[in-house]
Coordinates of C-alpha atoms in Angstrom, one line a residue:
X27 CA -9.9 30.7 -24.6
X28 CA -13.7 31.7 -24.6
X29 CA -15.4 30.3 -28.2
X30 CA -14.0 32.4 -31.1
X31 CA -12.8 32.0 -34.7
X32 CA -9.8 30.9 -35.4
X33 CA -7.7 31.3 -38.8
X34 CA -5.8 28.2 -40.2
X35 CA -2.2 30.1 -41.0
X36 CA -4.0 32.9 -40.3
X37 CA -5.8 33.1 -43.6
X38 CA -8.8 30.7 -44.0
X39 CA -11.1 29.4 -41.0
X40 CA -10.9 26.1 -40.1
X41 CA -13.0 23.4 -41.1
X42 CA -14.5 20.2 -40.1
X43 CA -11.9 17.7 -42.1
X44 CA -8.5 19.5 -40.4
X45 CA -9.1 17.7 -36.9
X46 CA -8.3 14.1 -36.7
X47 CA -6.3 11.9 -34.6
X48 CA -2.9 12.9 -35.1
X49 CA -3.5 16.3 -36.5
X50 CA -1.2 19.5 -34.7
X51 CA -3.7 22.3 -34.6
X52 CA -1.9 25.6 -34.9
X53 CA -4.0 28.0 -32.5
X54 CA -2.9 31.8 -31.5
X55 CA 1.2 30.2 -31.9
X56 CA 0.2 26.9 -29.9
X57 CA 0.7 23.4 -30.8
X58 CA -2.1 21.1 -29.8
X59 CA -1.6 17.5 -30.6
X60 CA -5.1 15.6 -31.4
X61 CA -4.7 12.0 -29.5
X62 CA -8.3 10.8 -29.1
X63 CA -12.0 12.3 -29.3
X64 CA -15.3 11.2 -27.4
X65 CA -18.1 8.9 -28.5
X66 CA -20.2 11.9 -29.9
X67 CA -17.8 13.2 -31.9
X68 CA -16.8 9.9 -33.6
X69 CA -20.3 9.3 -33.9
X70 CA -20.7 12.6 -35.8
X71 CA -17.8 11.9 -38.1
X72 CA -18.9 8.9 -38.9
X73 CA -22.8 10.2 -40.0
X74 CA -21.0 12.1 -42.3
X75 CA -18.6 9.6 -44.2
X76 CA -15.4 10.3 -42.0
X77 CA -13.6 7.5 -40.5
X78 CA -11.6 8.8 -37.1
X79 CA -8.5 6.8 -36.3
X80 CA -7.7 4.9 -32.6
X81 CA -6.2 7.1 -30.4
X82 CA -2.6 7.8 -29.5
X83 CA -0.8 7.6 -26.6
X84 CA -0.2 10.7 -24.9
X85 CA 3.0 12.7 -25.5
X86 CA 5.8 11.4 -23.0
X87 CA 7.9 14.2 -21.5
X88 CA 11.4 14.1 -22.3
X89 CA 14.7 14.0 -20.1
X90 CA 14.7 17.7 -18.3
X91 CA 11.5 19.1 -19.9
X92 CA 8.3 19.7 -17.7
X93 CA 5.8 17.1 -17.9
X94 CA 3.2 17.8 -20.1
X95 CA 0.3 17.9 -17.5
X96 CA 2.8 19.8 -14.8
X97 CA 0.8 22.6 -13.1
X98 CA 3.7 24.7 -12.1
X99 CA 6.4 24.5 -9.2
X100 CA 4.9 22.7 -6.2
X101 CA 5.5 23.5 -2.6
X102 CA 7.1 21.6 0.0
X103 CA 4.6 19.5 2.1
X104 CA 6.6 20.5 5.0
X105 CA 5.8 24.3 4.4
X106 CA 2.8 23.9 2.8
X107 CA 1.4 22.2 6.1
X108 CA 3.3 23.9 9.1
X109 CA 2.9 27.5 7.1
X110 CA -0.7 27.6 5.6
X111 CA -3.4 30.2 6.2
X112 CA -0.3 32.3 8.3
X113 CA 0.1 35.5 7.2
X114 CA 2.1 38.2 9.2
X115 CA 0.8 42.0 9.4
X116 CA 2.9 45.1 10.1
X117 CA 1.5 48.4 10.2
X118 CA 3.6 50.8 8.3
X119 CA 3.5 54.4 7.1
X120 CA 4.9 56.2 3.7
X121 CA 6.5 59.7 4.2
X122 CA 5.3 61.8 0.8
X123 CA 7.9 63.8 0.3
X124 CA 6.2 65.8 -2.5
X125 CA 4.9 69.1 -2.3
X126 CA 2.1 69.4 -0.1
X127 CA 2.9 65.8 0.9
X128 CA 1.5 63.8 3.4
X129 CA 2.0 60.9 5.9
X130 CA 0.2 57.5 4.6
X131 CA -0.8 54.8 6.7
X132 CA -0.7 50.7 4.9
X133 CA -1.2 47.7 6.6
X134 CA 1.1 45.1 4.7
X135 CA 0.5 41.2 4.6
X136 CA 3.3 38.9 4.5
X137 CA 1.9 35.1 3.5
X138 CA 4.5 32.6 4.9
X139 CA 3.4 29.9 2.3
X140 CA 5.2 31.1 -0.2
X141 CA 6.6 34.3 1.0
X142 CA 4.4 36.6 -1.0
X143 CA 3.5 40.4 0.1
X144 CA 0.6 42.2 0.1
X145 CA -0.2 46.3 0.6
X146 CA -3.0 47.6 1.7
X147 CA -3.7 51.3 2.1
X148 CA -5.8 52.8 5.3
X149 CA -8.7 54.4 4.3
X150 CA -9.1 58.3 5.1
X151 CA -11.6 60.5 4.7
X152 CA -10.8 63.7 2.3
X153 CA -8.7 61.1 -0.3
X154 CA -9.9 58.9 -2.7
X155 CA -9.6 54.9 -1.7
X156 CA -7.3 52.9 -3.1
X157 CA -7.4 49.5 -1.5
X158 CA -4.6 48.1 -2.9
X159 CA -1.1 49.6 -2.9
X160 CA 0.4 46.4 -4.2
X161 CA -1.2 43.6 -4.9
X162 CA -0.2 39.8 -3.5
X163 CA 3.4 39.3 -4.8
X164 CA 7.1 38.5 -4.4
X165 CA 8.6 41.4 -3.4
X166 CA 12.2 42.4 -4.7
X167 CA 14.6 44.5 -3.0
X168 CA 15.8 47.2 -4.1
X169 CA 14.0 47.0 -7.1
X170 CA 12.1 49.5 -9.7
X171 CA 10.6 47.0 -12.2
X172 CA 7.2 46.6 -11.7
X173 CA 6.1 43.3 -12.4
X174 CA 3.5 43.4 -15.4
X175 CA 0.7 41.1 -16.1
X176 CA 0.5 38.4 -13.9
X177 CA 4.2 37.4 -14.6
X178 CA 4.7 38.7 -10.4
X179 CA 2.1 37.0 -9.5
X180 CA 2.4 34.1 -6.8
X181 CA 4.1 31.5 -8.1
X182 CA 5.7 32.8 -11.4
X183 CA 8.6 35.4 -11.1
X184 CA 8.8 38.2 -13.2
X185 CA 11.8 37.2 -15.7
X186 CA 12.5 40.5 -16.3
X187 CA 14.5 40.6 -12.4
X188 CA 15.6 36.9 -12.2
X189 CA 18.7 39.0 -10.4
X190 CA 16.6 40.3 -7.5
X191 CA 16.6 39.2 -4.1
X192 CA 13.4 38.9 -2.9
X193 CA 12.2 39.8 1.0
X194 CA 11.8 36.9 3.6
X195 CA 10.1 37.3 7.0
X196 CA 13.2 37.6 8.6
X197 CA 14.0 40.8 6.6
X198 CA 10.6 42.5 8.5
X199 CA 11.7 44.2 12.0
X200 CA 9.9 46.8 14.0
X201 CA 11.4 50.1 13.3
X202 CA 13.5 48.7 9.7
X203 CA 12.2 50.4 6.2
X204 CA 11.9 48.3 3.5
X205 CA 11.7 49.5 -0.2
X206 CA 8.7 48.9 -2.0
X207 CA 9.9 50.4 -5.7
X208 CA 11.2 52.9 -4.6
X209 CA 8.9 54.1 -1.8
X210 CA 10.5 53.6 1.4
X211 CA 8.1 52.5 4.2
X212 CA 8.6 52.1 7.6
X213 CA 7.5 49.2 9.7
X214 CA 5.9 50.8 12.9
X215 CA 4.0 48.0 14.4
X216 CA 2.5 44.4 14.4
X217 CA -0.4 42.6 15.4
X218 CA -0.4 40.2 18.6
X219 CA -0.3 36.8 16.5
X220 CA 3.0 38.5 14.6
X221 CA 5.0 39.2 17.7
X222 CA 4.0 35.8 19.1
X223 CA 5.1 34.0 15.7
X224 CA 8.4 36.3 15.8
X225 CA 9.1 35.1 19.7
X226 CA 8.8 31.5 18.8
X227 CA 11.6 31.7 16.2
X228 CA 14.1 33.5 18.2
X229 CA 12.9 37.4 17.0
X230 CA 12.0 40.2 19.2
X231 CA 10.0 42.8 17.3
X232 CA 9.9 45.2 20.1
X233 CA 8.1 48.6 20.0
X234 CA 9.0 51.6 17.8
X235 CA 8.1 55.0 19.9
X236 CA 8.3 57.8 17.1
X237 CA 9.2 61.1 17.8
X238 CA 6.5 63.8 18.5
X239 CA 7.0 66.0 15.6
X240 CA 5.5 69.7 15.4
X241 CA 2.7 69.2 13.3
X242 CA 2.8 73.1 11.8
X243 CA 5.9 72.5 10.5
X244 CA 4.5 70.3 7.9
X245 CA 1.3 72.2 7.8
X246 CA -1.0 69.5 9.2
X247 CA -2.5 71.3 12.0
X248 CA -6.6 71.4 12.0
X249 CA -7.1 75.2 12.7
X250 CA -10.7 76.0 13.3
X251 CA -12.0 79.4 12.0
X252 CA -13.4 81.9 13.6
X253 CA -17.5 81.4 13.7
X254 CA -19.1 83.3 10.9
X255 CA -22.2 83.2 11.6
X256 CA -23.4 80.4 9.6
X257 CA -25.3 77.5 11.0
X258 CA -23.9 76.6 14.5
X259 CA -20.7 76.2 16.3
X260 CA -21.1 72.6 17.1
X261 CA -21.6 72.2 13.1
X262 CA -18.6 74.4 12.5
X263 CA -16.2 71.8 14.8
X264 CA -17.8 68.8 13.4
X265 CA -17.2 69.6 9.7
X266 CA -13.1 70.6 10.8
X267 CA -12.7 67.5 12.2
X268 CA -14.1 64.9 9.5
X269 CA -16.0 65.8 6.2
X270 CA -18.9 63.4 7.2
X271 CA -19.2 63.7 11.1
X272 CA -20.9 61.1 12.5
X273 CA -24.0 60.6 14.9
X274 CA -22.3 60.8 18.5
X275 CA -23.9 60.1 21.6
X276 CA -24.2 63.9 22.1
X277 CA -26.2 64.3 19.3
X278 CA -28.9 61.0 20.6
X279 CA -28.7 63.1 23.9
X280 CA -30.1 66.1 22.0
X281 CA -32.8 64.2 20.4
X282 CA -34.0 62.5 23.3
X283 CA -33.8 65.8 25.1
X284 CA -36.0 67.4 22.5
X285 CA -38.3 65.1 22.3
X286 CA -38.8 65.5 26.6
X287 CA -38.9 69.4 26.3
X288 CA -41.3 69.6 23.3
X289 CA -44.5 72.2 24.6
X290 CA -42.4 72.6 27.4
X291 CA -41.8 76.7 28.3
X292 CA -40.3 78.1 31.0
X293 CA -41.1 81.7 32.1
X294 CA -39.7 84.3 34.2
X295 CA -40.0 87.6 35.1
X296 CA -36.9 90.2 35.0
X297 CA -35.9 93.6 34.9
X298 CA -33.3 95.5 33.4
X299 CA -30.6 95.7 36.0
X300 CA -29.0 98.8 35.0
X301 CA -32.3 100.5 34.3
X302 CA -32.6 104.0 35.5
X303 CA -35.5 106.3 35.4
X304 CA -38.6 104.8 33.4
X305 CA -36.4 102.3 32.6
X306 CA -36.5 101.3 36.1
X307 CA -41.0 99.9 36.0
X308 CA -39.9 98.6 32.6
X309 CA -40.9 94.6 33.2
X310 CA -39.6 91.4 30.6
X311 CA -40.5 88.3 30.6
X312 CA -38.5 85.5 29.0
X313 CA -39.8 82.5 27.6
X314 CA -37.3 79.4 27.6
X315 CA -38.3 76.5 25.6
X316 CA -37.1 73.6 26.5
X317 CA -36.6 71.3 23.5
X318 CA -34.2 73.6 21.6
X319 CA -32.7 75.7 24.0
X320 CA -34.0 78.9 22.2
X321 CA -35.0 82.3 24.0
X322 CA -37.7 84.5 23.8
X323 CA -37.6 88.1 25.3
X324 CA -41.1 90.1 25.6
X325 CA -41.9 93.3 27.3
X326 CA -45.8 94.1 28.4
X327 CA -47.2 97.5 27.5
X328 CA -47.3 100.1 30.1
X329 CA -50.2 102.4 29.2
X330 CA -49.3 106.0 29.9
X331 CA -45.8 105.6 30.1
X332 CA -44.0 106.1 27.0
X333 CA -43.5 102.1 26.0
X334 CA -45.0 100.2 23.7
X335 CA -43.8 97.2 24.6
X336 CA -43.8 94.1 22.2
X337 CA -41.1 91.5 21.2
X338 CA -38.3 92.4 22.6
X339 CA -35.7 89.8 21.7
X340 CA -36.8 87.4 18.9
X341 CA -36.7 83.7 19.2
X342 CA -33.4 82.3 18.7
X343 CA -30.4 81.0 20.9
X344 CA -28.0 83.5 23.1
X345 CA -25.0 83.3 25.1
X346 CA -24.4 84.3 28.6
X347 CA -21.6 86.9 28.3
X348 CA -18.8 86.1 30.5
X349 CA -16.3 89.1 30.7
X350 CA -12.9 87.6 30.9
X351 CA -11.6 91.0 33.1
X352 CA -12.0 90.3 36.7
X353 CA -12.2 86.8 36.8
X354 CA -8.5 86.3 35.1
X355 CA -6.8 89.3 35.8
X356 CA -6.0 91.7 33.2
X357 CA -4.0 88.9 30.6
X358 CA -4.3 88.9 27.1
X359 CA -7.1 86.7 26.3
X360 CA -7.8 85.2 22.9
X361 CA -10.5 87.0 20.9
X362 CA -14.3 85.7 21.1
X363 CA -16.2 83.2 19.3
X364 CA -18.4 85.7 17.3
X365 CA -18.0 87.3 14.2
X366 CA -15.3 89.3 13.8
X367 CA -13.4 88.0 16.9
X368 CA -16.4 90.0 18.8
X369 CA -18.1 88.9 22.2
X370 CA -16.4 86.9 25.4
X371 CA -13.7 85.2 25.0
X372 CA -15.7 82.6 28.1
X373 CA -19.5 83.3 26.7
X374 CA -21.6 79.6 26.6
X375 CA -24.4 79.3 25.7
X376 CA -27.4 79.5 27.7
X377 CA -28.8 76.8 29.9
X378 CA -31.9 76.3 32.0
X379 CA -29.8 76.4 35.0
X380 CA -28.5 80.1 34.6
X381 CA -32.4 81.2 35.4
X382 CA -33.2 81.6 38.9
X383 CA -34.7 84.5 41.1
X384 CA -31.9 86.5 41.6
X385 CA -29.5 85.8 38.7
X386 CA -28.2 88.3 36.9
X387 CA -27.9 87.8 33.3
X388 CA -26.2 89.3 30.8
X389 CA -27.2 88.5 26.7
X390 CA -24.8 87.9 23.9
X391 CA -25.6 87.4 20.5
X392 CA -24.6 84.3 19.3
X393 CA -23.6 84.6 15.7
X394 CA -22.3 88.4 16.0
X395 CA -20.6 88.4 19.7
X396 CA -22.7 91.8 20.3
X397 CA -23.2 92.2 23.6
X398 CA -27.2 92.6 24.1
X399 CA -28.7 93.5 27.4
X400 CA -28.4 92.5 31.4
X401 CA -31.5 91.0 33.2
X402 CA -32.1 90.4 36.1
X403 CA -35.0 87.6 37.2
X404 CA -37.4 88.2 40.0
X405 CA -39.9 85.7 39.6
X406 CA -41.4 82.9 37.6
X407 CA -45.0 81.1 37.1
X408 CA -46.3 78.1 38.9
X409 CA -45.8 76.1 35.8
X410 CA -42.1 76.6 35.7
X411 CA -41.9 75.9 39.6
X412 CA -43.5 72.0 38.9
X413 CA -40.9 71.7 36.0
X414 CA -37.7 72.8 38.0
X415 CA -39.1 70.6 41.1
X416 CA -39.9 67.5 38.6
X417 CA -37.5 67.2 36.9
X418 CA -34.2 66.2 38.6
X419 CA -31.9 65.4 35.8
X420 CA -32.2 68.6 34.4
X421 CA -32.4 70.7 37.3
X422 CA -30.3 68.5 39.8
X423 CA -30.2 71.0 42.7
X424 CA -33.6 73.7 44.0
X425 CA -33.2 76.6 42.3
X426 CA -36.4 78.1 43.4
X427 CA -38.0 79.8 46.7
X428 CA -41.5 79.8 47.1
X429 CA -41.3 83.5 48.1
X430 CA -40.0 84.4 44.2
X431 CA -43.1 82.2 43.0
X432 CA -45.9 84.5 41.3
X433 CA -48.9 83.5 42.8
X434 CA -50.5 84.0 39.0
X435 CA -48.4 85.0 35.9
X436 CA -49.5 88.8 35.0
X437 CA -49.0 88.4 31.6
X438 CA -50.4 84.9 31.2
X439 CA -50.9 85.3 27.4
X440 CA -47.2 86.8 26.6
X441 CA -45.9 83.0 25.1
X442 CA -44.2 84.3 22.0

């Protein structure tokens, strides 16, 4: 009891005179019996006139009653030594068979000292934590009374189920559900040290192998939607699978090649390949920068021929358009990863390696799935030729001829 007043009879406080050896004190519907006091309070009773008696004996427990001093029901030494610090875990799910219910996952503790149970629940993203399903206790069977206060706690049963039986360790099996109030779990699993403890006492836990159930059934497929437009695809997949998605080696790799590509540009020199007519002179060059895979299409001026010539494709990232006819045989396909189900159903995204002299490429939009326009490269600068020859890991196999190589970049100025 923390330090508070206390009413005599409940109606006056009380005062100094009302303790003295022999006195019962009354407090909150308790008895107290005063046998002795220390020196300083004798020494303050007698500063003030008062004359404290010798003490008394304490109170001698009668035949069948508790001891007055009795902490509660001891253990046996025998279980108390050969069953300390052992707990069993089992890893067991809950079937919510609510509405829009769900499968939960617990992890329950079962302390052979004095066969007490503990729940916990798995943590999972998208649902608020609750740590504790049920807290360290005798469990009943069968039972919906839930112990209250800390009457089910570890050594004092609940009296209002004195008729329950409670669960023992031999009552946990692999593949058994137990009730827990009324929610019946089943026991999937258990930890190495469990199966060991269970072999030693003549008990096989086994292995449970569930049965693969159609996840669609009970709506708990991840579908991923169809790219909007909206940031990027790698973001779209990482927010379907977890709410907070975590820093993965890809995404170090990305960094890291960022910060190895930064300044660095590689240019080339295409036409278009269906070009017909003035169409035919018209000449590109693409600009590929290296530390965030973004492209860069711009076409020189041709004075006296009609174009003007300026940015052709702004900077941004595009996809090599991969028709799906030809390649797979005229199937049904599923639709593309644009908006609106647009573009290849097999468009990636674009890589250094897909430039070359030679290569014939064919833009796609990346957000929309609109198919843009086919070039085809016929050269590149001296600067790109030491980057492709340096630098192995990106550019594991020669992709250049020193016949394609430009002996000086016509457009040396055209970096946009």
């Amino acid at each position: 009891m923390c330090r508070t007043l206390v009413l005599k009879d409940g109606r006056a406080p009380f005062e100094v005179s009302d303790f003295h050896i022999g006195a019962d004190i009354n407090i909150f519907g308790r008895v107290f019996k005063i046998v002795d006091a220390d020196t300083s309070t004798r020494r303050f009773f007698d500063d003030r006139g008062l004359e404290l008696a010798d003490p008394l004996p304490y109170p001698v427990a009668g035949k069948g009653k508790p001891a007055a001093r009795s902490l509660g029901p001891r253990h046996d030494k025998g279980q108390f030594f050969n069953r300390d610090r052992k707990v069993l875990q089992f890893f067991c799910t809950w079937q919510d068979d609510r509405t829009y219910g769900e499968c939960r996952d617990y992890i329950l503790h079962y302390y052979l000292l004095n066969d007490t149970v503990e729940i916990r629940e798995v943590f999972a993203q998208g649902r608020t934590n609750f740590p504790v399903m049920l807290r360290r206790q005798k469990l009943p069977k069968n039972s919906f009374i839930v112990p209250s206060g800390i009457s089910g706690a570890i050594d004092h049963p609940d009296e209002q189920r004195p008729q329950f039986d409670f669960y023992t360790y031999q009552d946990f099996h692999v593949g058994k559900t137990i009730d827990v109030y009324g929610r019946p779990m089943l026991l999937k699993s258990c930890d190495a040290s469990t199966w060991e403890w269970y072999l030693k006492h003549g008990i096989d836990q086994g292995k449970l192998r569930l049965a693969e159930t159609d996840a669609n059934a009970n709506g708990n497929a991840v579908h991923i939607p169809t790219y909007n437009g909206f940031g990027s695809e790698d973001d779209l997949f990482a927010m379907c699978l977890s709410l907070e998605p975590a820093m993965t080696d890809h995404k170090i790799e990305e960094y890291n090649r960022f910060m190895r590509g930064d300044k660095k540009v590689l240019r080339y020199l295409a036409r278009l390949q269906h070009g017909a007519g003035a169409d035919a002179r018209r000449e590109f060059v693409i600009n590929y920068f290296l530390a965030d895979d973004v492209i860069s299409v711009y076409e020189p001026p041709i004075r006296n021929s009609g174009v003007v010539g300026g940015l052709f494709l702004m900077r941004g990232r595009y996809k090599k358009h991969i028709p799906a006819k030809g390649l797979l045989g005229n199937i049904d396909l599923p639709v593309g990863g644009g908006k609106g189900g647009r573009g290849g159903c097999l468009s990636r995204w674009l890589v250094p390696t897909d430039f070359f002299p030679g290569a014939v490429i064919t833009f796609e939009h990346g957000q929309t799935g609109q198919v843009l326009s086919t070039f085809k490269v016929v050269g590149y600068d001296e600067y790109t030729r030491k980057i492709v020859e340096g630098d192995r890991a990106l550019f594991p196999q020669p992709q250049v001829s020193r016949r394609s190589i430009l002996p000086r970049c016509p457009y040396p100025c055209l970096l946009r």
